XYZ file of N, CA and C in Angstrom:
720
model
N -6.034 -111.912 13.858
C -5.602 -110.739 14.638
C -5.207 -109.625 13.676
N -5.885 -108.029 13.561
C -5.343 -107.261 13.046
C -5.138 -106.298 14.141
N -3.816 -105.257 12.924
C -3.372 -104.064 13.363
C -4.294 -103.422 13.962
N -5.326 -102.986 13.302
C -6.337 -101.654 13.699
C -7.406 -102.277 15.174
N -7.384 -103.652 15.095
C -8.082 -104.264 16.393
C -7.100 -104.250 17.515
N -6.006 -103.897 17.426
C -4.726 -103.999 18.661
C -4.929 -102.689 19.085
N -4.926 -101.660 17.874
C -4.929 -99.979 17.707
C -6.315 -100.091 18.810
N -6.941 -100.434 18.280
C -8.427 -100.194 19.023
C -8.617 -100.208 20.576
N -8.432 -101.886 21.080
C -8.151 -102.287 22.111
C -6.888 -101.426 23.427
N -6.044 -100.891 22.287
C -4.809 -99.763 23.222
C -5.680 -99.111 22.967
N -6.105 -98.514 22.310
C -6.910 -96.850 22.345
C -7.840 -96.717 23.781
N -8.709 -98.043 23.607
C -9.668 -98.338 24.714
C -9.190 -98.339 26.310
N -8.118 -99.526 26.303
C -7.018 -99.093 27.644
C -6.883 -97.964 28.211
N -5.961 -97.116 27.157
C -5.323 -95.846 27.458
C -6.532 -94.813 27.716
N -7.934 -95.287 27.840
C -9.043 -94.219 27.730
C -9.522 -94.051 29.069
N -9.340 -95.590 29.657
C -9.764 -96.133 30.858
C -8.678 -95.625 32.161
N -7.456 -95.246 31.741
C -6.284 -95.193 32.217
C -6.670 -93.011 32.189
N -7.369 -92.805 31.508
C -7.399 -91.403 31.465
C -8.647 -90.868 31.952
N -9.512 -91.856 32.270
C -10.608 -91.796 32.992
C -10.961 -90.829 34.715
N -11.432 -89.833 34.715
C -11.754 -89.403 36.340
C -11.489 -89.892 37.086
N -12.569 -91.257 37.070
C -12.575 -92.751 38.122
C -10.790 -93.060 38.228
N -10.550 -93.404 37.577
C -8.998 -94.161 37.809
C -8.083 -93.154 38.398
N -8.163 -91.808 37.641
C -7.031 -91.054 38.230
C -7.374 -90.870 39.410
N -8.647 -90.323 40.076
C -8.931 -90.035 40.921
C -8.607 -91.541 42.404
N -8.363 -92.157 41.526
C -8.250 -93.513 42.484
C -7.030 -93.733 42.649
N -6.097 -94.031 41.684
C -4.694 -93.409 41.932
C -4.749 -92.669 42.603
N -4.509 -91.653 42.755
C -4.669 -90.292 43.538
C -4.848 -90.486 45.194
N -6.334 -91.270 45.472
C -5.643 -92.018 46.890
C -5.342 -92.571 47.220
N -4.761 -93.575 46.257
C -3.874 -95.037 46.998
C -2.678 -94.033 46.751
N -2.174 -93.311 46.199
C -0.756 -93.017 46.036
C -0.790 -91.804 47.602
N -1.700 -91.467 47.602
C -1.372 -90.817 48.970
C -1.511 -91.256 50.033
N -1.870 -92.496 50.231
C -2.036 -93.680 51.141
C -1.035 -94.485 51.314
N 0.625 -94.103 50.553
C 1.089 -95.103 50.108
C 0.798 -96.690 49.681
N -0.427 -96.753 49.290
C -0.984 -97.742 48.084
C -1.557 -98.607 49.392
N -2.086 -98.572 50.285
C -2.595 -99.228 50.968
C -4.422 -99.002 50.877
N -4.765 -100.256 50.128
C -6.138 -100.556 49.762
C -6.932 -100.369 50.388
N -6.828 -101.319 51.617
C -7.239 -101.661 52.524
C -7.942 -100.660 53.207
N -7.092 -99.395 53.652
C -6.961 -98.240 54.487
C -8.290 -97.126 53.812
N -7.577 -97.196 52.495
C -8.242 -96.370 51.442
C -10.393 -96.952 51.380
N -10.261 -97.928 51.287
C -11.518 -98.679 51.268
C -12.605 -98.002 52.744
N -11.729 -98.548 53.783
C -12.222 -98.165 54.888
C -12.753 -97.106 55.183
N -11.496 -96.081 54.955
C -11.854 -94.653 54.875
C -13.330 -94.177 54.620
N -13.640 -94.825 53.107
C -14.399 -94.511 52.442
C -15.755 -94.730 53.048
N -15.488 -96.150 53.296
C -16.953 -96.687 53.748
C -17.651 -96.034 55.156
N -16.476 -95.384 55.783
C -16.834 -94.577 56.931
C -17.374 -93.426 56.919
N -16.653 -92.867 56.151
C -17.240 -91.434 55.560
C -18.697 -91.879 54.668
N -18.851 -92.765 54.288
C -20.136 -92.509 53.565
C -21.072 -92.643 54.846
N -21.006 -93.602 55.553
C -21.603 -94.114 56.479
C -22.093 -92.822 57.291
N -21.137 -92.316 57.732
C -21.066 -90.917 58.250
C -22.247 -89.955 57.826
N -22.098 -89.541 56.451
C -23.155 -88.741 55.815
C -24.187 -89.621 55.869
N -24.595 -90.924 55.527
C -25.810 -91.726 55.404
C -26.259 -91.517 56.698
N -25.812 -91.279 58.143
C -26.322 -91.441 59.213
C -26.737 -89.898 59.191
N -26.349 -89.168 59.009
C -26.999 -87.488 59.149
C -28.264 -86.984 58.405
N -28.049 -88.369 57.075
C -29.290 -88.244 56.099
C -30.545 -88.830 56.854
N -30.026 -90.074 57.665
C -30.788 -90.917 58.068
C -31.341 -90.248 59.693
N -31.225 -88.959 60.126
C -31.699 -88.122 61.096
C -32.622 -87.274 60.917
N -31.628 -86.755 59.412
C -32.926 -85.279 58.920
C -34.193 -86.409 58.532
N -34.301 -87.432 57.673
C -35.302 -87.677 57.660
C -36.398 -88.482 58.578
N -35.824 -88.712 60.084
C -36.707 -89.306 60.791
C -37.126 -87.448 61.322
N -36.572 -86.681 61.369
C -37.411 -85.476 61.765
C -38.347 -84.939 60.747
N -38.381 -85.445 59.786
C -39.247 -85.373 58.512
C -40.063 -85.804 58.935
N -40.384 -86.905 59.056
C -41.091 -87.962 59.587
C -41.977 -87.594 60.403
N -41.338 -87.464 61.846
C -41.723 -86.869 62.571
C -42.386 -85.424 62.608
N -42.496 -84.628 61.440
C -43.170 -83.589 61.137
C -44.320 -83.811 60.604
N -44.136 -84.686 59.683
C -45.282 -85.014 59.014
C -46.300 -85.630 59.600
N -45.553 -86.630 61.003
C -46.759 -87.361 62.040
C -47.628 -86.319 62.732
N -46.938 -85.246 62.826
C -47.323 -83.897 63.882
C -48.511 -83.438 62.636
N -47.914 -83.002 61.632
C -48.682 -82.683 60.595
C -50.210 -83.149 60.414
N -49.999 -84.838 60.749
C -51.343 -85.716 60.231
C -52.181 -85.491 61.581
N -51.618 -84.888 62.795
C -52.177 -85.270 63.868
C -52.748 -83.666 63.885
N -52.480 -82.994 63.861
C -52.764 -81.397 63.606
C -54.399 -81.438 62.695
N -54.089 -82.380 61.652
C -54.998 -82.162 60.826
C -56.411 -83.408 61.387
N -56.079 -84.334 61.814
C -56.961 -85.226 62.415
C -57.784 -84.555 63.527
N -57.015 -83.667 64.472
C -58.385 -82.840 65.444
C -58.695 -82.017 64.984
N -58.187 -81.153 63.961
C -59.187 -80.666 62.849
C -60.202 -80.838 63.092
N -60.517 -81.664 61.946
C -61.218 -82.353 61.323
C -62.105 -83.082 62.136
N -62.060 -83.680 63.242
C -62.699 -83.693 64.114
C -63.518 -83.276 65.192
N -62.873 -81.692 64.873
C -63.327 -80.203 65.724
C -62.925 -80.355 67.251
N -61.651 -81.133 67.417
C -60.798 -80.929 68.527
C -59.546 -80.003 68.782
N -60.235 -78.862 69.605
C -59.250 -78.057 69.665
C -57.441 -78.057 70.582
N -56.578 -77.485 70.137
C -55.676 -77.522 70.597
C -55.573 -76.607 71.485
N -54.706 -77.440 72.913
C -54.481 -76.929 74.024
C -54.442 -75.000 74.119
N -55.020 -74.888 75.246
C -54.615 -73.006 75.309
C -53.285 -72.532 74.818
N -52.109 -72.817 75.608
C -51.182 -72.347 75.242
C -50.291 -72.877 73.989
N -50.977 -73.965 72.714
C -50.246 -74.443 72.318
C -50.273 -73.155 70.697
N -48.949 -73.353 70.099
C -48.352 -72.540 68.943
C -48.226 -72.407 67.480
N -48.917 -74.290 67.651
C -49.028 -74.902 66.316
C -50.047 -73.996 65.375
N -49.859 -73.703 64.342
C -50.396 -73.377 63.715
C -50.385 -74.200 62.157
N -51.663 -74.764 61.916
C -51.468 -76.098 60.786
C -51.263 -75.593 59.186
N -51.959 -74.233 58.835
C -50.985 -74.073 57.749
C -49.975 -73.964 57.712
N -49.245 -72.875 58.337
C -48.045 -72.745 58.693
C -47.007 -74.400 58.673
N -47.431 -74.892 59.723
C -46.667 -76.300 59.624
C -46.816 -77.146 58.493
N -47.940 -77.300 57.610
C -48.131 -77.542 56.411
C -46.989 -77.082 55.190
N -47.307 -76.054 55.626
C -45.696 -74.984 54.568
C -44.726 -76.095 54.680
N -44.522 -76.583 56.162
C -43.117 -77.061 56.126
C -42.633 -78.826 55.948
N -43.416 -79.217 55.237
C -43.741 -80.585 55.265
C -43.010 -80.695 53.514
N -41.662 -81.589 54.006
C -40.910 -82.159 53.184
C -41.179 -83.697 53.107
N -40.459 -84.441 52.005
C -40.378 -85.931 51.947
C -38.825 -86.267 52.641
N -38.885 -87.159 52.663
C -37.803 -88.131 53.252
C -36.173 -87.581 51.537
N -35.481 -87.459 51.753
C -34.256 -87.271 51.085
C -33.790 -88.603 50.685
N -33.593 -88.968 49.483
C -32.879 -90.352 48.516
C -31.481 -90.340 49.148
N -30.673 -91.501 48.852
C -29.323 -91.658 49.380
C -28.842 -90.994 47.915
N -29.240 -91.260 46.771
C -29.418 -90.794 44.793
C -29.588 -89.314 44.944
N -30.113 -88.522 45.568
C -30.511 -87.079 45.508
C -30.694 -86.343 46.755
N -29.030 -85.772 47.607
C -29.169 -85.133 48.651
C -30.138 -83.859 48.592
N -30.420 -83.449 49.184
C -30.688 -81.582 49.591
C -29.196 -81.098 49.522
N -28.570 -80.025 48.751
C -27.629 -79.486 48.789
C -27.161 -78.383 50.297
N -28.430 -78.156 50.462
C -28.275 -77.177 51.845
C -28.111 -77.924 52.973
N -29.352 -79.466 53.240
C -28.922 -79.985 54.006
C -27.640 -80.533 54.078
N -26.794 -80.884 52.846
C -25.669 -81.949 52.758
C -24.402 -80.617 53.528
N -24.482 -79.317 53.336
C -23.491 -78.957 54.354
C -23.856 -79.328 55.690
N -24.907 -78.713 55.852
C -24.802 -78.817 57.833
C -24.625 -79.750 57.972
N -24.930 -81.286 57.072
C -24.362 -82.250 57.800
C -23.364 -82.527 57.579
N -22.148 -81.817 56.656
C -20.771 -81.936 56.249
C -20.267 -81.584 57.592
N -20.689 -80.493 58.310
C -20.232 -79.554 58.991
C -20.525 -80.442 60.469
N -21.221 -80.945 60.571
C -21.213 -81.865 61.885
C -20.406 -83.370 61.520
N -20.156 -83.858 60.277
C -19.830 -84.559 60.278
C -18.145 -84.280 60.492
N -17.948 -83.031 59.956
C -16.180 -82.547 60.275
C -16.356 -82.344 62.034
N -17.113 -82.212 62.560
C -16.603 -82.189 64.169
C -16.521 -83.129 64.662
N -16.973 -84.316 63.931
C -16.812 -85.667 64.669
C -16.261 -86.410 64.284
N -15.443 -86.185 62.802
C -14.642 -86.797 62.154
C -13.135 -87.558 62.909
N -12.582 -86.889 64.123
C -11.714 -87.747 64.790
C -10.061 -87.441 63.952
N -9.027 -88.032 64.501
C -7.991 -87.979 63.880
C -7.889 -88.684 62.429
N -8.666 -89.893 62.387
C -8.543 -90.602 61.254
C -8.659 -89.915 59.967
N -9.721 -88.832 59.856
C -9.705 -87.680 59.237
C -9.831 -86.694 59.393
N -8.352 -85.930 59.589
C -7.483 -84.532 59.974
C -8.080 -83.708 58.889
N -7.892 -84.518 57.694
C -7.685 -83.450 56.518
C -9.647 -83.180 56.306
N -10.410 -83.955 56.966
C -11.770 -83.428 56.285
C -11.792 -82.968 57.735
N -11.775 -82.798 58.619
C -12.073 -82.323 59.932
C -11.637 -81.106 59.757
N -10.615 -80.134 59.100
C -10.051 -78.889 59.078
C -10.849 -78.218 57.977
N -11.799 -78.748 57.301
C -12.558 -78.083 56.178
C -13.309 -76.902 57.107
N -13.382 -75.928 56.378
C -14.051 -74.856 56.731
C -15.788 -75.072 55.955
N -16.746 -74.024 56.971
C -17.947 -74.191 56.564
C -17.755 -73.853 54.694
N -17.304 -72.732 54.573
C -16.967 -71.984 52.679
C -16.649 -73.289 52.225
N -15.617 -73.861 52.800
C -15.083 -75.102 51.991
C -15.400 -76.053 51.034
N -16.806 -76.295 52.975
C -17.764 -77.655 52.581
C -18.559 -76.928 51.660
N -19.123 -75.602 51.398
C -19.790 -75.344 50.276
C -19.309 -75.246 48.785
N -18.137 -74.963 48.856
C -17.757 -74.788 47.516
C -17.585 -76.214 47.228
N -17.390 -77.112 48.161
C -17.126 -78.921 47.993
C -18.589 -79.315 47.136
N -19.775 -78.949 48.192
C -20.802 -79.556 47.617
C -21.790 -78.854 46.132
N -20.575 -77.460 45.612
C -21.165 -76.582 44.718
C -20.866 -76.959 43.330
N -19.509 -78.262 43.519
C -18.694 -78.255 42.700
C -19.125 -79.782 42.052
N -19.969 -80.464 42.573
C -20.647 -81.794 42.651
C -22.140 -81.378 41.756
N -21.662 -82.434 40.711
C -22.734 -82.392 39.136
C -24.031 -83.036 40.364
N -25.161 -82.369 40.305
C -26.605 -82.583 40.781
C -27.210 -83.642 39.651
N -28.539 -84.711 40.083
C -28.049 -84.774 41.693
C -27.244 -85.338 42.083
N -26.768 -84.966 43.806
C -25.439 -85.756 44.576
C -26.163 -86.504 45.367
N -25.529 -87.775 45.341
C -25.496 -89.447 45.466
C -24.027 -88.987 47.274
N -24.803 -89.856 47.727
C -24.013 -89.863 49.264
C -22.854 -90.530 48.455
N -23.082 -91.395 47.274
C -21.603 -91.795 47.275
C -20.878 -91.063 46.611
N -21.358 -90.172 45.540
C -20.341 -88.974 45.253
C -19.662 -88.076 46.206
N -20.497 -87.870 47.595
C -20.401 -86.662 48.667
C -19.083 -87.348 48.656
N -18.938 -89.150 49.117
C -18.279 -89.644 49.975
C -16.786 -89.606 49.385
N -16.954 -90.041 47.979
C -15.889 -90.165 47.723
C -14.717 -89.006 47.392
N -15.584 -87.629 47.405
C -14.645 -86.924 47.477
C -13.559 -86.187 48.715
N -14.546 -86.698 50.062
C -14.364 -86.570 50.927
C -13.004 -87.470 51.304
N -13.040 -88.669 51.073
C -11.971 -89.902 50.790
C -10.554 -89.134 50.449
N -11.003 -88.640 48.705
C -9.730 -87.415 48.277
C -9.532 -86.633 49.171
N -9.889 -85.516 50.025
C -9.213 -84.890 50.942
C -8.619 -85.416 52.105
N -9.604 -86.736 52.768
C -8.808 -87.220 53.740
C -7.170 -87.746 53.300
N -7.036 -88.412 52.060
C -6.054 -88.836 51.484
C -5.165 -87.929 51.329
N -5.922 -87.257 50.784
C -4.273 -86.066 50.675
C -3.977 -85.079 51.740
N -4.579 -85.081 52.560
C -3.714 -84.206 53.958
C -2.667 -85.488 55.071
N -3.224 -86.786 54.299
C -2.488 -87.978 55.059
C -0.875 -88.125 53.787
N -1.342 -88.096 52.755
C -0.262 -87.905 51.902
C 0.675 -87.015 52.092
N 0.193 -85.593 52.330
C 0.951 -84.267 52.336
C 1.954 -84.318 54.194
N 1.088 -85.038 55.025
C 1.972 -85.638 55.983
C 3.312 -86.233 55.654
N 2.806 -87.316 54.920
C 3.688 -88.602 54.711
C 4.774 -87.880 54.399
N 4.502 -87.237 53.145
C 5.627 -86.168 52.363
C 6.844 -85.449 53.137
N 5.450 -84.381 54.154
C 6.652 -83.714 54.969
C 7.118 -84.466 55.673
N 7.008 -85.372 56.660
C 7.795 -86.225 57.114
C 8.849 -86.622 56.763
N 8.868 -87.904 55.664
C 9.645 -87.801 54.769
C 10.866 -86.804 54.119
N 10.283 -85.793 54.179
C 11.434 -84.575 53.508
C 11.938 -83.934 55.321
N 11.380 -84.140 55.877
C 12.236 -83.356 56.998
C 13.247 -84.534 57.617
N 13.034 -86.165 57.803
C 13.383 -86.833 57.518
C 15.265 -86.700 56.521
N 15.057 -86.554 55.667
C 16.073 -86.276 54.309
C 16.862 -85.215 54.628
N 15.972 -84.147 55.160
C 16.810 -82.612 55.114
C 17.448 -82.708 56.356
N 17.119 -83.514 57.825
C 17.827 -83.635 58.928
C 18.723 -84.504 58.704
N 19.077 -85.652 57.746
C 20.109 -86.562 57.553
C 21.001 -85.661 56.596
N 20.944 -84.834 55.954
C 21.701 -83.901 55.106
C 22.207 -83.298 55.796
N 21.420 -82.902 56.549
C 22.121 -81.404 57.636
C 23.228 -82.477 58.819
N 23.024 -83.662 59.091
C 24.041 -84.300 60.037
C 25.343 -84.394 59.208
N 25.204 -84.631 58.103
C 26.461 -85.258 57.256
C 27.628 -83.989 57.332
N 26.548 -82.740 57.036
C 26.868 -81.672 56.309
C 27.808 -81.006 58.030
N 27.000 -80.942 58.841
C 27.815 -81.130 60.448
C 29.616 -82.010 60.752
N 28.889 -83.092 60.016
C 30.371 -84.058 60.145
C 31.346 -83.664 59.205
N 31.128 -82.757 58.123
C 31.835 -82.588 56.913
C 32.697 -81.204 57.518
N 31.406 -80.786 58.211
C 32.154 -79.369 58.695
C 33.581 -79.308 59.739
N 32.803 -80.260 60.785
C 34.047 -81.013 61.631
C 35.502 -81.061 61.446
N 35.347 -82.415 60.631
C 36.355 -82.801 59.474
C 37.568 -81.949 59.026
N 36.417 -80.687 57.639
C 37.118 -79.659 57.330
C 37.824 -78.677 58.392
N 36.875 -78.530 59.431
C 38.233 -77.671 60.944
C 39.137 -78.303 61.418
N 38.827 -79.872 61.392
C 40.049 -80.269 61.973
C 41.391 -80.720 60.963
N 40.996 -81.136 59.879
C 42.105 -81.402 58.601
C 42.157 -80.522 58.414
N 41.336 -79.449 58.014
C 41.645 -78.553 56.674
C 41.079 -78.652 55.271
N 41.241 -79.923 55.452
C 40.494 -80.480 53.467
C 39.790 -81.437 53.957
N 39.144 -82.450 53.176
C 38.623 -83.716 53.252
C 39.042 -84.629 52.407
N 39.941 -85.819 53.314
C 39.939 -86.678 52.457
C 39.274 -87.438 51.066
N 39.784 -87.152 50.095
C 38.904 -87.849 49.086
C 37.742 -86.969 48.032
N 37.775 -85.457 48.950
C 36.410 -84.995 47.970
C 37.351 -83.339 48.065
N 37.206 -83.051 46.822
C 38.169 -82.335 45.966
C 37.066 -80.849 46.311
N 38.025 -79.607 46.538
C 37.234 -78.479 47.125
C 36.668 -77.929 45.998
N 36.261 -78.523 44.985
C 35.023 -77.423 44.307
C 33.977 -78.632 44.088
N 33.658 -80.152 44.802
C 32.950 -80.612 45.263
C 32.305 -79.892 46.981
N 32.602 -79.756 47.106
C 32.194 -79.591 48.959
C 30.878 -78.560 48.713
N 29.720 -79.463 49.416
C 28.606 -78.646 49.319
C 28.200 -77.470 50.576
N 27.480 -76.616 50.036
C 27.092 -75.448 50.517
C 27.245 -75.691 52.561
N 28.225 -75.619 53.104
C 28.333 -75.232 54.658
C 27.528 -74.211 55.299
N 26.623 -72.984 54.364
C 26.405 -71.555 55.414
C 25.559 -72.330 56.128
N 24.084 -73.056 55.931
C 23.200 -73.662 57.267
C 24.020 -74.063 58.559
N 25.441 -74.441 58.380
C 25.434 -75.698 59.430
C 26.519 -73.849 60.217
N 27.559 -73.215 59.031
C 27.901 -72.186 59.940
C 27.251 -70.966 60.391
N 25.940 -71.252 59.888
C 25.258 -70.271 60.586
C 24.539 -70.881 62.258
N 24.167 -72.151 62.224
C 24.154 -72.989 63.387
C 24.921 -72.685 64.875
N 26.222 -72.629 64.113
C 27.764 -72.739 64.891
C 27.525 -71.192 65.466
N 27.179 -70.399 64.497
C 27.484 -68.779 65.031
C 26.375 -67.998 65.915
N 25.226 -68.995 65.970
C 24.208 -68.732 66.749
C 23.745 -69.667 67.892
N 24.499 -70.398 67.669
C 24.172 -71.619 68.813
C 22.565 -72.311 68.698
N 22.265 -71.963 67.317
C 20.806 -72.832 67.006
C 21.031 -73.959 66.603
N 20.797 -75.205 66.872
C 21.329 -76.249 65.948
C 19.541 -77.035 65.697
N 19.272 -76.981 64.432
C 18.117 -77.598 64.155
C 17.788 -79.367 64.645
N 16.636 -79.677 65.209
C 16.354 -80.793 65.044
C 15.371 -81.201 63.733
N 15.296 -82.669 63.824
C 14.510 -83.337 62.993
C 12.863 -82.259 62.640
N 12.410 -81.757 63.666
C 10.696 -80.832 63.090
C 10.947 -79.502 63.105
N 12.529 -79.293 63.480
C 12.566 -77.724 62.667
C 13.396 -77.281 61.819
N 14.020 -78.507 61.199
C 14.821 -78.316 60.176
C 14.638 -77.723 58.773
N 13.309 -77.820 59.000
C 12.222 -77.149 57.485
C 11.780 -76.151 57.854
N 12.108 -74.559 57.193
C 10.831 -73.309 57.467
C 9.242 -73.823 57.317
N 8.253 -73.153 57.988
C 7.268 -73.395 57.756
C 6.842 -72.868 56.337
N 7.212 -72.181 55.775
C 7.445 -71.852 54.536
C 7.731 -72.954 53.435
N 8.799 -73.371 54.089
C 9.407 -74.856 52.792
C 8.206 -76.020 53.539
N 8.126 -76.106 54.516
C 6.842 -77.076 54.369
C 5.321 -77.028 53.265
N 5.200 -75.507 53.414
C 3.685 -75.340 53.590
C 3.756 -75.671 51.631
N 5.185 -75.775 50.689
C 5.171 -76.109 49.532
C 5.281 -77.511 49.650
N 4.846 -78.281 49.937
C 4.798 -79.774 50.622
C 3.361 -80.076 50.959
N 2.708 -80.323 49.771
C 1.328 -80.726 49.368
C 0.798 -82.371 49.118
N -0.325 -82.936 49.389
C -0.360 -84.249 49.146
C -0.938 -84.621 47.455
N -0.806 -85.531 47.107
C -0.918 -85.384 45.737
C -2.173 -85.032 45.384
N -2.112 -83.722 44.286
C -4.122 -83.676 43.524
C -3.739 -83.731 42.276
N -4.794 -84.534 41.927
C -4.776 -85.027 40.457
C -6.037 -83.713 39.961
């Protein structure tokens, strides 16, 4: 066993630990509160999701190209098309694509189907359902070509995660700030009816104006409005 092979082996760790992949994976179990399980799912849905929109555009591919072969078969046969029909076979020729890789989206197609896939996305994902069309483009502008449905997916994962995180959070803190603000109520009490407070010395006693400004307006905050929308909206889910 040497020094410089220990050196090595930490170097290697700490590389893996500084890696995209990992942080980025941290990143949604910690906004998941570390639930695997949840996080996994997510994922596999959302890919699923885009794989099924891929798996539409190209049966209409398909289906163009059958139109295509059939266009060109009465051709070629010197069977003409109906009076009123519109087809025109170069023209439709122009428009004859292949089938799209799950390895190499269409970037143009991968919004519109971002964009249908956010309307049907459901509560489970709030945070990719609120993406704006700009959004989903700057999402899919920002993705090293080509994009792999599982790259689309997994970043999609990161946003669902962190608008479920940035929940958790505010919750949590409004949570904290409504148990502060009760104490801070009972302290006030207290002080009108003693005068002092037993036990906690007056250049301890924390800040009263919230609770006497309460008293002088007859507002008394609950638990979801105890936070400005302001002090929320600094209440973000974690981005790495």
């Amino acid at each position: 066993w040497k020094t410089s092979d220990a050196i090595k082996g930490l170097s290697a760790t700490t590389d893996k630990f500084s890696s995209k992949l990992w942080t980025e994976s941290a990143e949604i179990l910690a906004n998941g509160e570390w639930n695997l399980t949840k996080s996994k799912e997510d994922y596999l849905a959302l890919k699923k999701a885009v794989k099924d929109e891929k798996t539409k555009e190209n049966a209409k591919r398909k289906t163009h190209r059958e139109l295509v072969k059939g266009l060109k078969e009465r051709a070629e046969k010197g069977v003409p098309l109906a009076s009123d029909s519109d087809f025109d076979l170069p023209a439709e020729e122009a428009k004859l694509k292949e089938d799209i890789a799950d390895d190499n989206l269409d970037p143009e197609c991968l919004v519109n189907w971002l964009i249908d896939v956010t309307k049907g996305a459901g509560r489970t994902f709030e945070g990719v359902q609120r993406l704006k069309p700009d959004d989903l483009k700057a999402l899919v502008a920002s993705l090293t070509t080509p994009i792999s449905i599982t790259a689309i997916a997994w970043q999609l994962v990161r946003i669902a995660a962190r608008y479920t995180g940035m929940n958790i959070r505010r919750y949590n803190a409004k949570k904290e700030a409504y148990k502060t603000r009760k104490y801070l109520r009972s302290l006030k009490k207290d002080i009108d009816k003693f005068g002092v407070v037993m036990g906690l010395a007056d250049e301890v006693i924390p800040d009263l104006s919230a609770v006497e400004e309460e008293i002088a307006t007859k507002k008394y905050a609950d638990r979801e409005t105890i936070l400005s929308k302001e002090e929320l909206e600094l209440i973000q889910g974690i981005d790495v």
